[in-house]
Amino acid sequence: MAGGQRTKGLNKSCFVLIVIAGIERFAFKGVASNLVTYLTDVVKMSNSAAAKTVNNWCGFTSMLPLLVASLADSCWDKYPTILASSFIYVVGLVALTSTELTWSWYPSNNLSFSFLFCSLCLVSLGQGGYNPSLQAFGADQLESDDELPCSKDDQKSNKKSLFFKWWYFGVCGGSLLGVTVMSYIQDTFGWVLGFTIPTIAMVSSIGLFWCGSRMYVYKQKDNSTDKKPFRNIVRAIKETALKLTNCRIKLSSSKSQVVELELQEKPLCPESLGKVKGLNDNSFENAKVVLRLVPIWTMLLMFAVIFQQPATFFTKQGVTMKRNIGSNFKIPPATLQSSITVSIILLMPLYDTMFIPIIRIITRDEKGINVMQRMGIGMVLSIIAMMIAALVETKRLEMSQKMPHSETVPLSIFWLLPQYILLGISDIFTVVGMQEFFYSEVPGRMKTMGIALYTSVFGVGSFLGALLISLVEIFNNSRGRQSWFSDDMREAHLDKYYWLLALLSALSMLLYVILCKFYRSE
């Protein structure tokens, strides 16, 4: 790739890594998309406990990249990080596959619970190093564009956007197969086979990654940059805060004028405030980058909370609805999650061919919309999706009350499709925009950290979702009311929970718009 003619599109190594990412998504979604059903049907958890477990696990999985990213950026290379984490990933999947057997032998046993959670933690640990390193390694393949996101060159920017679009397209393709195929196999043929196939897929992705080793671009680390960026970021923020709190001057009433004149010649705090012993300028630059991104990062959390609903309460809704196609086939409720991915795959090409040209005419801007506007549009669509979900759930509850002795209501499961599809469309705007935004807003030495910041939104959002469920349960119990998350779906009130999410997301969106007016990219 060095010295040859520069290609207008992506090179072979990029596409190989995109395929590998798709296989990994197949394996992960094959486990995660139907995990709530496994926890309620096999492990015998309550609806709320299963939802909180899935949320916490997804949160833990998404937060780990923040820890591993600092090691990948400073201590390790991306290539060995990918190999080591993928091995841990496979061990976790093998252990998870064996939990179904141990649960059948030792049901409701503390050892079985511990083994289940340990296997899930291994999967999380493996993915924590695998995903951000693989995506950053894939971006490294973009020939000699050393500082793609920071460059103002249109060609580099277009190639970067093209990479992230194809990357997300591959991820969506793998997710689609994982959700549709594996949920059917798990519901029909059992969980041992349902967990074994994702394990085999992950092993095959490791083999493919190894076979492509000769074609990859291996970018050398810049020895002049910070060796421990994440640790020094935290230290720089801490030391700066301490210096600021110590910069206080008490003025006496008799000498206030004299001191005021002195302050015109001497700064309130010493110029060495920004220089902490043992830290170089890069540490403070890194800290500044992270602090500048935190407000936007925070406003995206409610979007992540909403995106946990398809794998939890949307799936539990579908169990109670009419799912028959013909006389013998029943649609697995988790399969509807595939409609999110299908809408992404079908509509993503229209984003560049139809949406952007129309927006260019309206805004008279060559770019159409910027990344932050793109994320905002997706957030609005997710709020609308939750409002539709609340209306559909209200209809389902009304019908269930008319049929108190029936576990299912004569309402087709396809009534849930609009909320799934809207979340898929919002995904095209917000999630793809988040990937590009966080990768673009960090310097070259922090690229893996940029990807980790993006994934951590969904990690903290998952924890926030579990916390909201707990707070709602505490509130209902204190008032002596029926739980919104009752195991009897005829008594549950998920519609109220959906309205609550829509309201909180609307408030978050309002603050996001205000922040965008003051945010300036560097």
Coordinates of C-alpha atoms in Angstrom, one line a residue:
M1 CA 0.0 0.0 0.0
A2 CA 2.9 2.3 0.4
G3 CA 4.2 3.7 -2.8
G4 CA 1.3 2.3 -4.9
Q5 CA -1.5 4.3 -6.4
R6 CA -4.0 5.4 -3.8
T7 CA -7.3 3.7 -4.1
K8 CA -10.5 5.7 -4.1
G9 CA -12.3 3.2 -2.0
L10 CA -11.5 0.7 0.8
N11 CA -8.7 -1.8 0.4
K12 CA -8.9 -5.6 0.8
S13 CA -7.7 -5.6 4.4
C14 CA -10.6 -3.3 5.4
F15 CA -13.2 -5.5 3.9
V16 CA -11.6 -8.7 5.5
L17 CA -11.9 -7.0 8.9
I18 CA -15.4 -5.9 8.2
V19 CA -16.4 -9.5 7.5
I20 CA -14.7 -10.6 10.7
A21 CA -16.6 -7.9 12.6
G22 CA -19.8 -9.2 11.1
I23 CA -19.1 -12.8 12.3
E24 CA -18.4 -11.5 15.8
R25 CA -21.7 -9.7 15.8
F26 CA -23.4 -12.9 14.7
A27 CA -21.9 -14.7 17.7
F28 CA -22.7 -11.9 20.2
K29 CA -26.3 -11.3 19.0
G30 CA -26.9 -15.0 18.8
V31 CA -26.4 -15.0 22.6
A32 CA -27.6 -11.5 23.7
S33 CA -30.7 -11.1 21.7
N34 CA -32.6 -14.0 23.4
L35 CA -30.7 -14.0 26.7
V36 CA -33.8 -12.6 28.6
T37 CA -35.8 -15.6 27.5
Y38 CA -33.0 -18.0 28.7
L39 CA -33.0 -16.3 32.1
T40 CA -36.8 -16.4 32.5
D41 CA -37.5 -19.8 31.1
V42 CA -34.4 -21.8 32.1
V43 CA -32.9 -19.9 35.0
K44 CA -36.4 -19.0 36.3
M45 CA -35.8 -15.3 36.9
S46 CA -38.6 -12.8 37.1
N47 CA -39.2 -10.4 34.3
S48 CA -37.7 -7.4 36.1
A49 CA -34.7 -9.4 37.4
A50 CA -34.0 -10.8 33.9
A51 CA -34.2 -7.4 32.3
K52 CA -31.9 -5.9 34.9
T53 CA -29.5 -8.8 34.5
V54 CA -29.4 -8.3 30.7
N55 CA -29.0 -4.5 31.1
N56 CA -26.2 -4.9 33.7
W57 CA -24.4 -7.4 31.6
C58 CA -24.6 -5.3 28.4
G59 CA -23.5 -2.3 30.4
F60 CA -20.5 -4.2 31.8
T61 CA -19.6 -5.4 28.3
S62 CA -19.8 -1.9 26.9
M63 CA -17.8 -0.3 29.7
L64 CA -14.8 -2.6 29.6
P65 CA -13.4 -1.1 26.4
L66 CA -12.6 2.0 28.4
L67 CA -10.2 0.0 30.5
V68 CA -8.8 -2.1 27.7
A69 CA -8.5 0.8 25.3
S70 CA -5.9 2.6 27.5
L71 CA -3.8 -0.6 27.5
A72 CA -4.2 -1.1 23.7
D73 CA -3.2 2.5 23.1
S74 CA -0.2 2.7 25.4
C75 CA 1.1 -0.8 26.4
W76 CA 0.1 -3.2 23.7
D77 CA -0.3 -3.2 19.9
K78 CA -3.8 -3.7 18.5
Y79 CA -3.0 -7.0 16.7
P80 CA -2.0 -9.0 19.8
T81 CA -4.8 -7.4 21.8
I82 CA -7.3 -8.7 19.2
L83 CA -5.8 -12.2 19.4
A84 CA -5.7 -12.4 23.2
S85 CA -9.2 -11.0 23.8
S86 CA -10.7 -13.2 21.1
F87 CA -9.3 -16.3 23.0
I88 CA -11.0 -15.1 26.2
Y89 CA -14.1 -14.5 24.2
V90 CA -14.2 -18.1 23.0
V91 CA -13.5 -19.5 26.5
G92 CA -16.5 -17.5 27.8
L93 CA -18.8 -18.8 25.0
V94 CA -17.7 -22.4 25.7
A95 CA -18.4 -21.9 29.4
L96 CA -21.8 -20.3 28.6
T97 CA -22.7 -23.3 26.4
S98 CA -22.0 -25.6 29.3
T99 CA -24.2 -23.7 31.7
E100 CA -27.3 -25.1 30.2
L101 CA -26.1 -28.6 31.1
T102 CA -25.1 -27.6 34.6
W103 CA -28.4 -25.9 35.1
S104 CA -30.3 -29.1 34.1
W105 CA -28.1 -31.1 36.6
Y106 CA -28.1 -28.6 39.5
P107 CA -31.1 -26.2 39.1
S108 CA -31.4 -23.2 41.4
N109 CA -28.0 -23.9 42.8
N110 CA -25.6 -21.1 43.9
L111 CA -22.8 -22.9 42.0
S112 CA -24.9 -22.8 38.8
F113 CA -25.6 -19.1 39.2
S114 CA -21.9 -18.4 39.8
F115 CA -20.8 -20.4 36.8
L116 CA -23.4 -18.6 34.6
F117 CA -22.3 -15.1 35.7
C118 CA -18.6 -16.1 35.3
S119 CA -19.1 -17.2 31.8
L120 CA -21.0 -14.0 30.9
C121 CA -18.1 -12.0 32.5
L122 CA -15.6 -13.8 30.3
V123 CA -17.6 -13.0 27.2
S124 CA -17.7 -9.3 28.4
L125 CA -13.9 -9.3 29.1
G126 CA -13.1 -10.8 25.7
Q127 CA -15.3 -8.4 23.8
G128 CA -14.0 -5.4 25.8
G129 CA -10.6 -5.8 24.2
Y130 CA -11.8 -7.2 20.9
N131 CA -14.3 -4.7 19.5
P132 CA -12.5 -1.3 20.0
S133 CA -9.2 -2.8 19.0
L134 CA -10.6 -4.4 15.8
Q135 CA -12.4 -1.3 14.7
A136 CA -9.4 0.9 15.4
F137 CA -7.2 -1.6 13.6
G138 CA -9.6 -1.5 10.7
A139 CA -9.3 2.2 10.5
D140 CA -5.5 1.9 10.5
Q141 CA -5.8 0.1 7.2
L142 CA -6.9 3.3 5.4
E143 CA -3.5 3.5 3.7
S144 CA -1.3 6.4 4.8
D145 CA -4.0 8.7 6.3
D146 CA -2.3 9.0 9.6
E147 CA -4.6 11.6 11.1
L148 CA -7.8 10.9 9.2
P149 CA -10.3 12.4 11.6
C150 CA -8.2 15.5 12.4
S151 CA -7.4 16.3 8.7
K152 CA -9.5 18.8 6.8
D153 CA -8.8 17.1 3.6
D154 CA -12.1 16.1 1.9
Q155 CA -10.7 12.9 0.4
K156 CA -9.5 11.6 3.8
S157 CA -12.8 12.5 5.4
N158 CA -14.8 10.8 2.7
K159 CA -12.8 7.6 3.0
K160 CA -13.2 7.7 6.8
S161 CA -17.0 8.1 6.5
L162 CA -17.0 5.3 3.9
F163 CA -15.2 3.0 6.2
F164 CA -17.5 3.5 9.1
K165 CA -20.6 3.1 6.9
W166 CA -19.3 -0.3 5.5
W167 CA -18.2 -1.3 8.9
Y168 CA -21.7 -0.7 10.3
F169 CA -23.2 -2.4 7.3
G170 CA -21.1 -5.6 8.1
V171 CA -22.0 -5.4 11.7
C172 CA -25.7 -5.1 10.9
G173 CA -25.5 -8.1 8.5
G174 CA -24.0 -10.3 11.2
S175 CA -26.5 -9.0 13.8
L176 CA -29.4 -9.9 11.4
L177 CA -28.3 -13.5 11.1
G178 CA -27.6 -13.8 14.8
V179 CA -31.0 -12.5 15.8
T180 CA -33.1 -14.4 13.2
V181 CA -31.3 -17.7 12.9
M182 CA -30.2 -18.2 16.5
S183 CA -33.4 -17.2 18.2
Y184 CA -35.3 -19.7 16.1
I185 CA -32.7 -22.5 16.8
Q186 CA -32.7 -21.7 20.6
D187 CA -36.5 -21.7 20.8
T188 CA -36.9 -24.8 18.6
F189 CA -33.8 -27.0 19.1
G190 CA -32.6 -26.0 22.6
W191 CA -30.0 -23.8 24.2
V192 CA -27.0 -26.1 23.9
L193 CA -27.1 -26.0 20.1
G194 CA -28.2 -22.3 20.3
F195 CA -25.0 -21.4 22.2
T196 CA -22.7 -23.8 20.4
I197 CA -23.1 -22.3 16.9
P198 CA -22.1 -18.8 18.1
T199 CA -19.0 -20.4 19.7
I200 CA -18.0 -22.1 16.4
A201 CA -18.6 -18.8 14.5
M202 CA -16.3 -16.9 16.8
V203 CA -13.5 -19.6 16.4
S204 CA -13.9 -19.3 12.6
S205 CA -13.5 -15.5 12.8
I206 CA -10.2 -15.9 14.7
G207 CA -9.0 -18.2 12.0
L208 CA -9.9 -15.7 9.3
F209 CA -8.2 -12.9 11.1
W210 CA -5.0 -15.0 11.5
C211 CA -5.0 -15.9 7.8
G212 CA -5.1 -12.2 6.8
S213 CA -2.1 -11.3 8.8
R214 CA 0.2 -10.7 5.8
M215 CA -2.1 -8.1 4.2
Y216 CA -2.6 -5.9 7.2
V217 CA -1.1 -2.5 7.8
Y218 CA 0.7 -2.3 11.1
K219 CA 1.1 1.3 12.2
Q220 CA 4.0 1.9 14.6
K221 CA 3.5 3.6 17.9
D222 CA 4.8 7.2 18.2
N223 CA 7.3 7.0 21.0
S224 CA 7.1 10.7 21.6
T225 CA 3.5 10.5 22.7
D226 CA 2.2 9.7 26.1
K227 CA 2.8 6.1 27.2
K228 CA 0.0 5.9 29.6
P229 CA -2.7 8.2 28.3
F230 CA -5.7 7.0 30.2
R231 CA -4.0 7.0 33.6
N232 CA -2.4 10.4 33.0
I233 CA -5.8 11.8 31.8
V234 CA -7.3 11.0 35.2
R235 CA -4.2 12.3 37.0
A236 CA -4.2 15.5 35.0
I237 CA -7.8 16.2 35.8
K238 CA -7.3 15.5 39.4
E239 CA -4.2 17.6 39.8
T240 CA -5.8 20.5 37.9
A241 CA -8.9 20.4 40.1
L242 CA -6.7 20.5 43.2
K243 CA -4.7 23.4 41.9
L244 CA -7.9 25.3 41.1
T245 CA -9.3 24.7 44.6
N246 CA -6.1 26.0 46.2
C247 CA -6.1 29.2 44.1
R248 CA -8.1 31.3 46.6
I249 CA -7.3 34.9 47.8
K250 CA -8.9 36.6 50.8
L251 CA -9.3 40.3 50.5
S252 CA -9.4 42.5 53.6
S253 CA -11.7 45.6 53.3
S254 CA -8.8 48.0 54.2
K255 CA -6.4 46.7 51.5
S256 CA -8.8 45.6 48.8
Q257 CA -7.7 48.4 46.4
V258 CA -4.0 47.7 46.9
V259 CA -4.6 44.0 46.2
E260 CA -6.7 44.7 43.2
L261 CA -3.9 46.8 41.7
E262 CA -1.4 44.0 42.4
L263 CA -3.7 41.4 40.8
Q264 CA -3.5 43.4 37.6
E265 CA 0.2 42.7 37.4
K266 CA 0.2 39.2 38.9
P267 CA -2.1 36.3 37.9
L268 CA -4.6 34.9 40.4
C269 CA -3.0 31.4 39.9
P270 CA 0.6 30.7 38.9
E271 CA 1.3 30.0 35.3
S272 CA 2.6 26.5 36.3
L273 CA -1.0 25.5 37.1
G274 CA -1.2 23.6 33.8
K275 CA 2.0 21.8 34.4
V276 CA 1.9 19.0 36.9
K277 CA 5.1 17.2 37.8
G278 CA 5.6 14.0 35.9
L279 CA 3.0 14.8 33.3
N280 CA 3.7 16.2 29.8
D281 CA 1.6 18.5 27.7
N282 CA 0.0 15.5 26.0
S283 CA -1.6 14.4 29.3
F284 CA -3.4 17.8 29.6
E285 CA -4.4 17.8 26.0
N286 CA -5.9 14.3 26.4
A287 CA -7.7 15.4 29.6
K288 CA -9.0 18.4 27.8
V289 CA -10.3 16.3 25.0
V290 CA -12.2 13.9 27.3
L291 CA -13.7 16.7 29.4
R292 CA -14.9 18.5 26.3
L293 CA -16.7 15.3 25.1
V294 CA -18.3 14.5 28.4
P295 CA -21.4 16.8 28.1
I296 CA -22.3 15.4 24.7
W297 CA -21.6 11.8 25.9
T298 CA -23.9 12.3 28.8
M299 CA -26.8 13.5 26.7
L300 CA -26.6 10.4 24.6
L301 CA -27.2 8.1 27.5
M302 CA -31.0 8.1 27.3
F303 CA -30.7 7.0 23.7
A304 CA -28.7 4.0 24.9
V305 CA -31.4 3.3 27.5
I306 CA -34.1 3.2 24.8
F307 CA -32.0 0.8 22.7
Q308 CA -32.0 -1.8 25.5
Q309 CA -35.8 -2.2 25.2
P310 CA -35.9 -4.5 22.1
A311 CA -33.7 -7.2 23.9
T312 CA -35.8 -7.0 27.1
F313 CA -39.3 -5.7 27.4
F314 CA -40.1 -5.6 23.7
T315 CA -39.3 -9.3 23.6
K316 CA -41.5 -10.1 26.7
Q317 CA -44.4 -8.2 25.0
G318 CA -44.1 -10.3 21.9
V319 CA -44.5 -13.5 24.0
T320 CA -48.0 -12.6 24.9
M321 CA -49.1 -11.6 21.3
K322 CA -50.4 -13.7 18.4
R323 CA -47.3 -15.2 16.7
N324 CA -48.7 -17.9 14.4
I325 CA -47.9 -18.1 10.7
G326 CA -49.9 -20.9 9.4
S327 CA -50.9 -23.8 11.7
N328 CA -47.5 -25.0 12.8
F329 CA -45.0 -22.1 12.8
K330 CA -44.7 -19.6 15.6
I331 CA -42.5 -16.5 15.3
P332 CA -39.8 -16.4 18.1
P333 CA -40.4 -13.0 19.8
A334 CA -36.7 -12.2 19.7
T335 CA -36.7 -12.5 15.9
L336 CA -38.4 -9.1 15.6
Q337 CA -35.2 -7.5 16.6
S338 CA -34.0 -8.4 13.1
S339 CA -36.4 -5.8 11.8
I340 CA -34.1 -3.2 13.3
T341 CA -31.2 -4.6 11.3
V342 CA -33.2 -5.1 8.1
S343 CA -34.3 -1.5 8.2
I344 CA -30.7 -0.4 8.6
I345 CA -29.4 -2.5 5.8
L346 CA -32.2 -1.4 3.4
L347 CA -32.3 2.2 4.3
M348 CA -28.7 3.0 4.9
P349 CA -27.9 3.2 1.1
L350 CA -30.7 5.7 0.8
Y351 CA -29.1 8.0 3.3
D352 CA -26.4 9.1 0.8
T353 CA -28.4 8.7 -2.4
M354 CA -31.7 10.4 -1.3
F355 CA -31.6 11.9 2.1
I356 CA -28.4 14.0 1.9
P357 CA -29.2 15.4 -1.6
I358 CA -32.6 16.5 -0.4
I359 CA -31.1 18.1 2.8
R360 CA -28.5 19.9 0.6
I361 CA -31.3 21.6 -1.3
I362 CA -33.1 22.6 1.9
T363 CA -30.0 23.8 3.9
R364 CA -28.0 24.9 0.9
D365 CA -25.0 23.3 2.6
E366 CA -22.7 21.0 0.6
K367 CA -22.5 18.5 3.5
G368 CA -26.2 18.5 4.1
I369 CA -26.0 17.9 7.9
N370 CA -23.1 17.6 10.2
V371 CA -22.4 14.7 12.6
M372 CA -24.0 16.3 15.6
Q373 CA -27.2 17.1 13.6
R374 CA -27.2 13.5 12.4
M375 CA -27.1 12.2 16.0
G376 CA -29.9 14.6 17.0
I377 CA -32.2 13.4 14.3
G378 CA -31.7 9.9 15.5
M379 CA -32.5 10.9 19.1
V380 CA -35.8 12.4 18.0
L381 CA -36.8 9.3 16.1
S382 CA -36.0 7.1 19.2
I383 CA -38.4 9.3 21.2
I384 CA -41.2 8.8 18.6
A385 CA -40.5 5.1 18.7
M386 CA -41.1 5.0 22.5
M387 CA -44.3 6.9 22.1
I388 CA -45.6 4.4 19.5
A389 CA -44.4 1.5 21.8
A390 CA -46.5 3.0 24.7
L391 CA -49.6 3.3 22.5
V392 CA -49.3 -0.3 21.2
E393 CA -48.8 -1.6 24.8
T394 CA -51.9 0.3 25.9
K395 CA -53.9 -1.5 23.2
R396 CA -52.4 -4.8 24.2
L397 CA -53.4 -4.3 27.9
E398 CA -56.9 -3.3 26.9
M399 CA -57.4 -6.5 24.9
S400 CA -55.8 -8.6 27.7
Q401 CA -58.3 -7.3 30.2
K402 CA -61.1 -8.4 28.0
M403 CA -59.7 -11.9 28.0
P404 CA -58.5 -12.4 31.6
H405 CA -58.1 -16.2 31.2
S406 CA -55.9 -16.2 28.1
E407 CA -52.2 -15.9 28.2
T408 CA -52.1 -14.5 24.7
V409 CA -54.1 -11.7 23.1
P410 CA -55.5 -11.7 19.6
L411 CA -53.2 -8.9 18.6
S412 CA -50.6 -9.7 16.0
I413 CA -47.0 -9.4 17.0
F414 CA -46.4 -7.4 13.9
W415 CA -48.0 -4.4 15.7
L416 CA -44.6 -4.1 17.3
L417 CA -42.9 -3.6 13.9
P418 CA -43.2 0.2 13.7
Q419 CA -41.3 0.8 17.0
Y420 CA -38.6 -1.7 15.9
I421 CA -38.3 -0.1 12.4
L422 CA -38.1 3.5 13.9
L423 CA -35.3 2.4 16.2
G424 CA -33.5 1.0 13.2
I425 CA -33.8 4.3 11.3
S426 CA -32.7 6.2 14.4
D427 CA -29.7 3.8 14.5
I428 CA -28.6 4.9 11.0
F429 CA -28.4 8.5 12.2
T430 CA -27.3 8.3 15.8
V431 CA -25.1 5.2 16.1
V432 CA -23.2 5.7 12.9
G433 CA -22.8 9.4 13.8
M434 CA -21.6 8.5 17.3
Q435 CA -18.9 6.3 15.9
E436 CA -17.6 9.0 13.6
F437 CA -18.0 11.7 16.2
F438 CA -16.0 10.1 19.0
Y439 CA -13.3 8.7 16.6
S440 CA -12.9 12.1 14.9
E441 CA -12.8 14.3 18.1
V442 CA -9.8 12.5 19.7
P443 CA -6.1 12.9 18.6
G444 CA -4.2 10.1 16.8
R445 CA -2.7 8.7 20.0
M446 CA -6.2 8.1 21.4
K447 CA -8.1 6.4 18.6
T448 CA -8.9 3.2 20.5
M449 CA -10.0 5.4 23.4
G450 CA -12.3 7.2 20.9
I451 CA -14.0 4.0 20.0
A452 CA -14.2 3.0 23.7
L453 CA -16.0 6.3 24.5
Y454 CA -18.6 5.5 21.9
T455 CA -19.2 2.0 23.2
S456 CA -19.2 3.2 26.8
V457 CA -22.4 5.3 26.0
F458 CA -24.2 2.0 25.7
G459 CA -22.5 0.6 28.7
V460 CA -23.5 3.4 31.1
G461 CA -26.9 3.5 29.3
S462 CA -27.5 -0.1 30.2
F463 CA -26.6 0.5 33.9
L464 CA -28.9 3.5 33.8
G465 CA -31.7 1.4 32.4
A466 CA -31.3 -1.2 35.2
L467 CA -31.2 1.7 37.7
L468 CA -34.5 3.2 36.3
I469 CA -36.2 -0.2 36.6
S470 CA -35.1 -0.4 40.3
L471 CA -36.2 3.1 41.0
V472 CA -39.6 2.5 39.4
E473 CA -40.1 -0.7 41.5
I474 CA -39.1 1.2 44.7
F475 CA -41.6 3.9 43.9
N476 CA -44.4 1.5 43.2
N477 CA -43.7 -0.6 46.3
S478 CA -43.7 2.5 48.5
R479 CA -47.1 3.5 47.2
G480 CA -48.5 -0.1 47.4
R481 CA -49.1 -0.2 43.7
Q482 CA -48.9 -3.0 41.2
S483 CA -45.4 -3.3 39.6
W484 CA -45.1 -2.0 36.1
F485 CA -42.9 -5.0 35.4
S486 CA -45.2 -7.8 36.8
D487 CA -44.4 -11.3 35.7
D488 CA -48.1 -11.5 34.7
M489 CA -48.0 -9.4 31.6
R490 CA -51.8 -8.8 31.9
E491 CA -51.1 -6.9 35.1
A492 CA -47.9 -5.1 34.0
H493 CA -47.8 -1.5 32.9
L494 CA -44.9 -1.3 30.4
D495 CA -46.8 1.5 28.7
K496 CA -46.2 3.9 31.6
Y497 CA -42.5 2.9 31.6
Y498 CA -42.3 3.7 27.9
W499 CA -43.9 7.1 28.4
L500 CA -41.4 7.8 31.2
L501 CA -38.5 6.9 28.8
A502 CA -39.9 9.2 26.2
L503 CA -40.2 12.1 28.6
L504 CA -36.6 11.6 30.0
S505 CA -35.3 11.3 26.4
A506 CA -37.1 14.5 25.4
L507 CA -35.4 16.4 28.3
S508 CA -32.1 14.9 27.3
M509 CA -32.7 16.0 23.7
L510 CA -33.4 19.5 24.7
L511 CA -30.2 19.8 26.7
Y512 CA -28.3 18.2 23.7
V513 CA -29.5 20.9 21.4
I514 CA -28.4 23.6 23.8
L515 CA -24.9 22.0 24.1
C516 CA -24.5 21.7 20.4
K517 CA -24.9 25.5 20.0
F518 CA -21.8 26.0 22.3
Y519 CA -19.7 23.0 21.1
R520 CA -16.8 23.7 18.8
S521 CA -14.8 21.0 17.2
E522 CA -11.0 21.4 17.4

